[in-house]
Short mmCIF file of C-alpha atoms and ligand atoms in Angstrom, two decimals:
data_model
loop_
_atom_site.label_atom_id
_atom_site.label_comp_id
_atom_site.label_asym_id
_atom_site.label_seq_id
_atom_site.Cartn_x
_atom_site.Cartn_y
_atom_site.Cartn_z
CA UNK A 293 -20.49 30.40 -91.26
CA UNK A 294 -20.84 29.11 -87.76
CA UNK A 295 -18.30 26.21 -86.46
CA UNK A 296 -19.87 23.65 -84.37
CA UNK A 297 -17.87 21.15 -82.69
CA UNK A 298 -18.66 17.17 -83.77
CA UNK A 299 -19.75 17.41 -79.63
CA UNK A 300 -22.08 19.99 -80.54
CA UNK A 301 -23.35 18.58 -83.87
CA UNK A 302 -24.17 14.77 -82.39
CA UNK A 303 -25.92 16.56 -79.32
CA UNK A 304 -28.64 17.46 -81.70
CA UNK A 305 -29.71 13.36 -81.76
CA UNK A 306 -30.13 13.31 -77.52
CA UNK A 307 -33.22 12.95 -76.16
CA UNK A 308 -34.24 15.19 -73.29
CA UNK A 309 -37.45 14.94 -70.72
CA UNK A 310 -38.29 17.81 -72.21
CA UNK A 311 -39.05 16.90 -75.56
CA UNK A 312 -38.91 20.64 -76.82
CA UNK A 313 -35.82 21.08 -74.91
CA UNK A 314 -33.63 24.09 -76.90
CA UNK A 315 -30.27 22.61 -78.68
CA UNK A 316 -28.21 24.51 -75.63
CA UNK A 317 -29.83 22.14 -73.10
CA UNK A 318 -28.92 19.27 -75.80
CA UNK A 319 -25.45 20.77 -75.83
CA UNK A 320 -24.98 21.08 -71.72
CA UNK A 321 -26.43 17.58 -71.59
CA UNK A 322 -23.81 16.45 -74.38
CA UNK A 323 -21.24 17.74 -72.32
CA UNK A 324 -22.04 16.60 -69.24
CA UNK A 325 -21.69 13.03 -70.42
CA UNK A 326 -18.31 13.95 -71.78
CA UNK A 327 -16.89 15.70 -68.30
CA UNK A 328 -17.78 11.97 -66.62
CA UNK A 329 -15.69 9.99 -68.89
CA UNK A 330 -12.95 12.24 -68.35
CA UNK A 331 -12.87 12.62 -64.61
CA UNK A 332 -15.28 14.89 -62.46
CA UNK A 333 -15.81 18.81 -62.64
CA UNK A 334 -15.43 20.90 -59.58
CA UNK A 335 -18.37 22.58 -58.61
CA UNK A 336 -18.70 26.19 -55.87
CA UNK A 337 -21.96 27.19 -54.75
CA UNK A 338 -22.25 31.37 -55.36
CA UNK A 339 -18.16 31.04 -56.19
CA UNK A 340 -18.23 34.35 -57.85
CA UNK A 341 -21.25 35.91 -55.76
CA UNK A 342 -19.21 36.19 -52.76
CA UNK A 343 -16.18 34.64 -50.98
CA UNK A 344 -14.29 34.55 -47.51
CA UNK A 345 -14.38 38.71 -46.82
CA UNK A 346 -16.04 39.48 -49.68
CA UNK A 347 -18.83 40.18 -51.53
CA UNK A 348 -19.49 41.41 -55.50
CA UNK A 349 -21.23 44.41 -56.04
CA UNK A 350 -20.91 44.30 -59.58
CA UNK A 351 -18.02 45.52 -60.05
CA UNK A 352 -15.68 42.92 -59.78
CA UNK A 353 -15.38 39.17 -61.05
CA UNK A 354 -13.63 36.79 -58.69
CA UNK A 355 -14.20 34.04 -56.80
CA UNK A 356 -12.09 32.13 -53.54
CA UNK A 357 -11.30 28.95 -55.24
CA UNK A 358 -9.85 31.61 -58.38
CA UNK A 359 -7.87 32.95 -55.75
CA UNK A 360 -6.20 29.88 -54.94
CA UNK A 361 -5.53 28.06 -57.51
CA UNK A 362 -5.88 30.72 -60.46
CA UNK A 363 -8.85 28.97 -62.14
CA UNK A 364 -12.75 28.98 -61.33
CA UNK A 365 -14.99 26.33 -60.43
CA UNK A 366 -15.94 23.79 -63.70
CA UNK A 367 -19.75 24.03 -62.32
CA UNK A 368 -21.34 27.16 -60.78
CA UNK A 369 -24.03 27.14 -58.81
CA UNK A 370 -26.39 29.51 -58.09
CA UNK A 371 -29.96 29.82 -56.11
CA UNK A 372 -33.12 30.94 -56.36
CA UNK A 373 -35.14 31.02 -53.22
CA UNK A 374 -37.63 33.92 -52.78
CA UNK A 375 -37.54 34.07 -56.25
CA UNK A 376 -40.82 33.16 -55.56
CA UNK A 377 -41.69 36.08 -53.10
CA UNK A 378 -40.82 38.46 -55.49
CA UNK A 379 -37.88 39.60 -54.14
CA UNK A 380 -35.05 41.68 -55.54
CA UNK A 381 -32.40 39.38 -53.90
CA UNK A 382 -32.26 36.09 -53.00
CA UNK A 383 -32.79 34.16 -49.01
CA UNK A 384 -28.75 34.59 -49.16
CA UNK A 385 -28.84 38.48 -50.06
CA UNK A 386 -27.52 37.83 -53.83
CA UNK A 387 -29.45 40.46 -55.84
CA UNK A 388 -31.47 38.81 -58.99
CA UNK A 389 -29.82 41.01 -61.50
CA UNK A 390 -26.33 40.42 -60.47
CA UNK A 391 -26.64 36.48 -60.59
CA UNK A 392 -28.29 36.62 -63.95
CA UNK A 393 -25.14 38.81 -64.59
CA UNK A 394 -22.83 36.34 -63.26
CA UNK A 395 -24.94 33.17 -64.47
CA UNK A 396 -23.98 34.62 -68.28
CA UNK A 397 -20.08 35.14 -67.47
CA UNK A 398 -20.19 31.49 -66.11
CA UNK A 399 -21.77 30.32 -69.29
CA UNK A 400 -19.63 32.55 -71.59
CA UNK A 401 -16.54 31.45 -69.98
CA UNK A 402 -17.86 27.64 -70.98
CA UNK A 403 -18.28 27.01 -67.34
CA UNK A 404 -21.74 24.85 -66.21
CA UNK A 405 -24.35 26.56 -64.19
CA UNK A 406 -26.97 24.35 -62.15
CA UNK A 407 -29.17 26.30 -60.03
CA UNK A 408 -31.30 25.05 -56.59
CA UNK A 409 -34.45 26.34 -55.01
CA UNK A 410 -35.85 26.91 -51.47
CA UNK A 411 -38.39 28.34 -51.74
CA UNK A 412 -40.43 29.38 -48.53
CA UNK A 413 -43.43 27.27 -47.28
CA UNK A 414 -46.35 28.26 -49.01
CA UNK A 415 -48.56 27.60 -46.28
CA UNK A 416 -47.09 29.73 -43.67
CA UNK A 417 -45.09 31.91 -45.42
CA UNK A 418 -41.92 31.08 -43.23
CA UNK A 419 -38.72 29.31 -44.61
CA UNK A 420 -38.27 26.35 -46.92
CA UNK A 421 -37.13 24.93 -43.29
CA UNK A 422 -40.59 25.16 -41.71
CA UNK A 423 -41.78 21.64 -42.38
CA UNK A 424 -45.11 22.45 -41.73
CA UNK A 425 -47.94 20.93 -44.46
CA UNK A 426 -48.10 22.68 -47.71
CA UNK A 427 -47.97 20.04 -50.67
CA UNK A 428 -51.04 19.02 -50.62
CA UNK A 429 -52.04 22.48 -50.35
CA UNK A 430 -50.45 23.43 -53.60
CA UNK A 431 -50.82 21.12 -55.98
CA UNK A 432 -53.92 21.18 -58.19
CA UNK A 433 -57.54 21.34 -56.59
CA UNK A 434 -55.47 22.53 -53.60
CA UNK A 435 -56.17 26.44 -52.38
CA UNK A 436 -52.94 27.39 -53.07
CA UNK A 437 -52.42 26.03 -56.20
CA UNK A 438 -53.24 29.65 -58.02
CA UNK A 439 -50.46 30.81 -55.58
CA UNK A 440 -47.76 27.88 -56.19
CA UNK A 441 -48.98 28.48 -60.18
CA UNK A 442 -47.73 32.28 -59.52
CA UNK A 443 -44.53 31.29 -57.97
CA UNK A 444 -44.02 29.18 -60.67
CA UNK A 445 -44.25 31.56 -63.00
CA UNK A 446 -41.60 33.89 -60.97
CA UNK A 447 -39.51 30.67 -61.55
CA UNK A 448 -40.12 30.73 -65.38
CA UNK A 449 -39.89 34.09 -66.02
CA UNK A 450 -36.44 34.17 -64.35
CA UNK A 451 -35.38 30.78 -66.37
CA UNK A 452 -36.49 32.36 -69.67
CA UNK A 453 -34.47 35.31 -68.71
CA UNK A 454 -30.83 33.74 -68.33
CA UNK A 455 -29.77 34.74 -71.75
CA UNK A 456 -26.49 35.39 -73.85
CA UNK A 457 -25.51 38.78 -74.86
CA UNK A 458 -26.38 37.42 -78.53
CA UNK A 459 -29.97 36.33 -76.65
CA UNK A 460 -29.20 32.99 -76.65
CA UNK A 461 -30.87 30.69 -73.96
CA UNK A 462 -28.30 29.94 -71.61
CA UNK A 463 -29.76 26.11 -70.38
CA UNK A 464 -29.37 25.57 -66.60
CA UNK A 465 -29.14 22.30 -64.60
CA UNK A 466 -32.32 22.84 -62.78
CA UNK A 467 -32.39 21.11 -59.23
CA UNK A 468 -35.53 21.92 -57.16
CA UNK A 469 -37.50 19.92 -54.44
CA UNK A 470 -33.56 18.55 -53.36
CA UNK A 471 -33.21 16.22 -50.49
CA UNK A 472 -36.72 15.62 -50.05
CA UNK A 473 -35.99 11.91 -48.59
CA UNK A 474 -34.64 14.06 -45.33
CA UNK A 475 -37.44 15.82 -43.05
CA UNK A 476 -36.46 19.02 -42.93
CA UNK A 477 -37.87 21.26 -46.01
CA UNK A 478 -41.45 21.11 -46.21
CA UNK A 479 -41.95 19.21 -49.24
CA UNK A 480 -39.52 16.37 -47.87
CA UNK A 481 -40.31 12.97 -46.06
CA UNK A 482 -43.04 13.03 -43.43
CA UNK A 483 -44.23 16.19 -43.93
CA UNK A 484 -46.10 14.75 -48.20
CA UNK A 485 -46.30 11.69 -49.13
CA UNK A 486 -43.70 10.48 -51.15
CA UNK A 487 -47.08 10.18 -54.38
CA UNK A 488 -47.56 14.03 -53.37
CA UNK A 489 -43.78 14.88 -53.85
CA UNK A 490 -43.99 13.33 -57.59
CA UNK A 491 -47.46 15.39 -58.32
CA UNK A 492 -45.18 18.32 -56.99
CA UNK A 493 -42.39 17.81 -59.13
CA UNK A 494 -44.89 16.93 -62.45
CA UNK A 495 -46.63 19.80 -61.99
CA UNK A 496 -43.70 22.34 -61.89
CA UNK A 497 -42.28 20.61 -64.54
CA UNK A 498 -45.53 20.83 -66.62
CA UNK A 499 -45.71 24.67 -65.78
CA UNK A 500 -42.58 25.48 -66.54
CA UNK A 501 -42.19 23.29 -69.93
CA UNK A 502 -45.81 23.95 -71.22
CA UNK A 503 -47.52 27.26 -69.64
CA UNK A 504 -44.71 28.97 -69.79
CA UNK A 505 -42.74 27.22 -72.58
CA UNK A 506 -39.33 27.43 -70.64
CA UNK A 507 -37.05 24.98 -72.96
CA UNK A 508 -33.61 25.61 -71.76
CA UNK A 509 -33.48 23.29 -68.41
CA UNK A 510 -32.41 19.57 -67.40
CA UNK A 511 -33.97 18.67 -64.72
CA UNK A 512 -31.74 16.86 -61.54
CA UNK A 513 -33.02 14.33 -58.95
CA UNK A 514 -31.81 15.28 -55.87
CA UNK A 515 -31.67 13.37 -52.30
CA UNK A 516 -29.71 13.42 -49.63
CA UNK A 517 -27.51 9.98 -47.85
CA UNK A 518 -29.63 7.12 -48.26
CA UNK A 519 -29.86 3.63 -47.12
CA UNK A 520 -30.46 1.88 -50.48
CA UNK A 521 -31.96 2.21 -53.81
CA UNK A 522 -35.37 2.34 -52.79
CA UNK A 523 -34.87 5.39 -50.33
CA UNK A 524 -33.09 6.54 -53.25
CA UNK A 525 -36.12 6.21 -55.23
CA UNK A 526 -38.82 6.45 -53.20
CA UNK A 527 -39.85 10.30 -54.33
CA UNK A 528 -38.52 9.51 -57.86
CA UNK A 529 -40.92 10.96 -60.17
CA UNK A 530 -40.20 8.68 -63.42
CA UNK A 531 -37.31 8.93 -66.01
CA UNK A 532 -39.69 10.76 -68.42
CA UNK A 533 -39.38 13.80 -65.99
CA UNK A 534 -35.53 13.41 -65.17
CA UNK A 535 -32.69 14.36 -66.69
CA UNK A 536 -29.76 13.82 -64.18
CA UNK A 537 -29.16 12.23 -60.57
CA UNK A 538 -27.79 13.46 -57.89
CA UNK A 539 -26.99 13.05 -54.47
CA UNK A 540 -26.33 15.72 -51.36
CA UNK A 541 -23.41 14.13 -49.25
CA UNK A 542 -21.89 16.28 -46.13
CA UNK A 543 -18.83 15.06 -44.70
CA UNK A 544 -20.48 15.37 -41.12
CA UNK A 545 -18.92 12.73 -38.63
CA UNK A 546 -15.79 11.29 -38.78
CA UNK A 547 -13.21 10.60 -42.03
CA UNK A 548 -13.95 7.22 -41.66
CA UNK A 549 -17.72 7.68 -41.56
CA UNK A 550 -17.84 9.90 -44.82
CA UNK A 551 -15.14 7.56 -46.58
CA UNK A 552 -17.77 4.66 -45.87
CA UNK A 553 -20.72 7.21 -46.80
CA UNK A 554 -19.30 7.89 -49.93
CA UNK A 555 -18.68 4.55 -51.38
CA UNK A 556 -21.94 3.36 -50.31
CA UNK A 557 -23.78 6.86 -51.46
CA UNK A 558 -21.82 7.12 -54.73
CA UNK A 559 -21.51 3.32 -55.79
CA UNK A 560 -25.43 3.05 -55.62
CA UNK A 561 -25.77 6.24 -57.45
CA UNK A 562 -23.66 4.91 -59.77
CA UNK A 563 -25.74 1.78 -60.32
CA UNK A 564 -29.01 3.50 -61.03
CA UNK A 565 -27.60 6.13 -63.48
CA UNK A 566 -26.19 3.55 -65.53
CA UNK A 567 -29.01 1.40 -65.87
CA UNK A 568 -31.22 4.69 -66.23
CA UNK A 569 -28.42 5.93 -68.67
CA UNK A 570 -28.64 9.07 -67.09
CA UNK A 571 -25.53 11.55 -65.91
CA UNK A 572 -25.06 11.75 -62.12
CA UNK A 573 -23.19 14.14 -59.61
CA UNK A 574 -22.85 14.82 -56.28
CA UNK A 575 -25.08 18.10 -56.25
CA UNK A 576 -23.78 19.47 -52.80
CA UNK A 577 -21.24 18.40 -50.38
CA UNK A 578 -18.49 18.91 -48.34
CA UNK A 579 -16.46 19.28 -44.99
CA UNK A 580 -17.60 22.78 -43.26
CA UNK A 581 -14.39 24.67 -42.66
CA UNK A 582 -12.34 22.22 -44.55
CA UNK A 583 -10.58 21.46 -41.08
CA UNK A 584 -8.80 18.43 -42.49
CA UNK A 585 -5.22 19.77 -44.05
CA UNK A 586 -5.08 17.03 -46.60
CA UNK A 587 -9.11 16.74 -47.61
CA UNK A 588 -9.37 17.47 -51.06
CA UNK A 589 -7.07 14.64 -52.03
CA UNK A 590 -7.11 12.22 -49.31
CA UNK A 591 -10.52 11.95 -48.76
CA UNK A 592 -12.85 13.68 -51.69
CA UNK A 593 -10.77 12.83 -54.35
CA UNK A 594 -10.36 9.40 -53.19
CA UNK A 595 -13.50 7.92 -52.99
CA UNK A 596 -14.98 9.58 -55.32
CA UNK A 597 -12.54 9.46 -58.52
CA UNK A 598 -13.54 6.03 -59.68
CA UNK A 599 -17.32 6.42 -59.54
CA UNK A 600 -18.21 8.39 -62.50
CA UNK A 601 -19.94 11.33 -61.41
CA UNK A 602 -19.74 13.86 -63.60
CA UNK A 603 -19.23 16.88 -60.91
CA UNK A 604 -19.02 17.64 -57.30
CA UNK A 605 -20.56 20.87 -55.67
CA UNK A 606 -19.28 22.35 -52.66
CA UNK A 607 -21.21 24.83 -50.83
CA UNK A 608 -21.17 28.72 -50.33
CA UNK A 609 -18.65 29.87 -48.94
CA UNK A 610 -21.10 32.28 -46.55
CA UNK A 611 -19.17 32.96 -43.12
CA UNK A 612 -16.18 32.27 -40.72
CA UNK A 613 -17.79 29.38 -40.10
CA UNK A 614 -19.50 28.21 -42.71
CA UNK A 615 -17.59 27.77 -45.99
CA UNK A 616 -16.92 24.54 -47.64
CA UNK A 617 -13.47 25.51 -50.66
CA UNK A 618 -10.76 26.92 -49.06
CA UNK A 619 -9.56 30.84 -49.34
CA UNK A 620 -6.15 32.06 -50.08
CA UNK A 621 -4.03 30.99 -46.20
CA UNK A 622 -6.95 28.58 -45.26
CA UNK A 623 -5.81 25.44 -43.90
CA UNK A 624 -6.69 22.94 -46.62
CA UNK A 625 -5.37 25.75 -49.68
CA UNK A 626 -1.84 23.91 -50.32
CA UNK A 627 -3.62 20.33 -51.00
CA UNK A 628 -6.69 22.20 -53.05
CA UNK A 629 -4.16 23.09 -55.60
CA UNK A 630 -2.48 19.26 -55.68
CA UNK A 631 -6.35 18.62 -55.66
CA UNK A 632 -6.85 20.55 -59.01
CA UNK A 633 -3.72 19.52 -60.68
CA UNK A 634 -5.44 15.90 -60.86
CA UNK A 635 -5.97 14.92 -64.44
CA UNK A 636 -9.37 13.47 -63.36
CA UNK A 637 -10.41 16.68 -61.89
CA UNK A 638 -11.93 19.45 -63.61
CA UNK A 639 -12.20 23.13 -63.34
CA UNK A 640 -13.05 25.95 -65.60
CA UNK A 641 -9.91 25.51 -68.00
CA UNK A 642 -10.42 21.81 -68.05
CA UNK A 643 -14.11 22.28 -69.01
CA UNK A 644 -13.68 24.57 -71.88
CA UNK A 645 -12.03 22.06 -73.84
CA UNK A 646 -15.14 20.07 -73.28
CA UNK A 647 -16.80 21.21 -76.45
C1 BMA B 254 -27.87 26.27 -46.46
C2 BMA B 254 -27.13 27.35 -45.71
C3 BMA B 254 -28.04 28.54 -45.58
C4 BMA B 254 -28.55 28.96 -46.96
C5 BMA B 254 -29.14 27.79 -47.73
C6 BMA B 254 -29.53 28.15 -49.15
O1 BMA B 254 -27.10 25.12 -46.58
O2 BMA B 254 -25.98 27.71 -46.43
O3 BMA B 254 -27.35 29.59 -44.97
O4 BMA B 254 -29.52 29.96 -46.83
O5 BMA B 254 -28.23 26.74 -47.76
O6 BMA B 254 -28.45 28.59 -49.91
#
């Protein structure tokens, strides 16, 4: 007999943008909404992939913010560029097999996985970076729309992969196309037209839910800081395609700046995904290097405790100097831990009571 939790059971009844969504993604989605009554889930980018002086070559399962506190991340995230190219490992050298590996021990452990996507510019072939003209390129009628349709499917078949031991779909917050009101990926502002970025977004989402039947994603919305609703949803391609919102906010100038930033940035946020009725998170953020001592509670947990989001994602911890959760003896470790033992805030332990 299986036991499904009353969480589980009344997930069945939500409605999805994908309408054939699988009963995991109902599930995930179910949750979600729980974690942002509760308080907020921490969220790593790559947390077990690789940390400060380290990196997994399959044989081990750890992860910085582990190290400190002695719990993992609530959310794990994970990406996907050159997925696209065919490549064995990813545009930051995590090898395909071992994140599928490591997406399933997330998920097993009850843990949230949400993955993002740069993929290179079609046109040119060079990074997601090069903001060089390539929508209207790839989108149907375009000449490399048969290529785009063959990424796609390098997408999809990757998606439909991410399964449980059992062969269970694992369902994946899916957040592609992300800060596309910013200039600096090729499918973001300037470089398409803000009608172009929705065809973009319709058409993957078509490709992936109907040619290749992938059924085990929610779709997230993306930007970066904006200056009001309307730059918030200016590249919005309609509820029907949406599942969550989220926004990208860096802690970049001063602590005063990103306190300001993040009351602004969040309380908007805030505002649309209740009157959509849709989850939101910050999907990527953070103060490179953590160089304030105190951060985690002073500043993050400050402004953003009281908005409802239902996680926060801080980036990869990559290199000496770029890293965004402290290791063990970084500056900012002793308040991380005060910063976890929040009631509001939520890591892996936290989460898999969420059920
Ligand atoms: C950026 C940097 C890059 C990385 C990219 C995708 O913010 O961390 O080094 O390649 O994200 O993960």
């Amino acid at each position: 007999m299986s036991c499904k939790s009353s969480l589980e059971v009344s997930s069945r009844t939500l409605s999805l943008s994908d309408k054939k969504a699988d009963d995991h993604s109902k599930y995930l989605m179910a949750r979600i909404r729980q974690i942002s009554k509760m308080g907020y889930a921490f969220g790593h980018q790559d947390a077990t992939a690789y940390g400060m002086g380290w990196k997994n070559d399959g044989s081990l399962y750890k992860s910085d913010v582990a190290e400190v506190t002695g719990d993992f991340p609530g959310v794990f995230g994970f990406e996907i560029g050159h997925i696209e190219l065919g490549h064995k490992q990813n545009l930051d050298s995590v090898n395909f097999g071992l994140m599928t590996e490591l997406i399933r021990k997330a998920h097993k452990s009850g843990g949230i996985v949400t993955i993002s996507w740069h993929p290179n510019n079609p046109a040119t072939m060079k990074s997601a970076w090069d903001p060089s003209p390539a929508v209207s390129e790839i989108l149907e009628g375009g000449l490399l729309h048969p290529k785009y349709q063959a990424w796609v499917a390098q997408v999809a078949e990757f998606m439909l992969g991410l399964k449980t031991q059992k062969g269970k779909p694992i369902p994946i917050v899916f957040r592609p196309f992300h800060e596309m009101n910013g200039n600096w990926f090729w499918w973001g502002h300037g470089n398409c037209t803000p009608e172009q970025f929705q065809s973009l977004w319709k058409q993957t989402y078509d490709l992936l839910t109907k040619t290749h039947n992938v059924h085990n994603l929610l779709y997230c919305y993306s930007t970066d800081v904006v200056k009001n609703e309307e730059e918030y949803l200016k590249f919005y391609p309609g509820d029907a395609y949406v599942d969550i919102l989220g926004m990208d906010l860096y802690h970049k100038g001063t602590t005063k700046e990103y306190l300001e930033l993040l009351e602004d940035n969040l309380s908007l946020l805030a505002q649309v995904g209740k009157r959509k009725n849709k989850p939101y998170a910050m999907t990527e953020g953070g103060l490179n290097m953590v160089t304030v001592e105190n951060w985690w509670t002073n500043v993050l947990d400050k402004s953003v405790a009281n908005k409802g989001i239902a996680w926060a994602l801080f980036w990869r911890n990559a290199w000496p100097n770029h890293f965004f959760a402290p290791y063990v003896g970084q500056k900012s470790s002793e308040d991380f831990k005060k910063f976890k033992s929040l009631a509001n805030v939520l890591f892996l332990e936290d989460i898999q009571k969420i059920r």
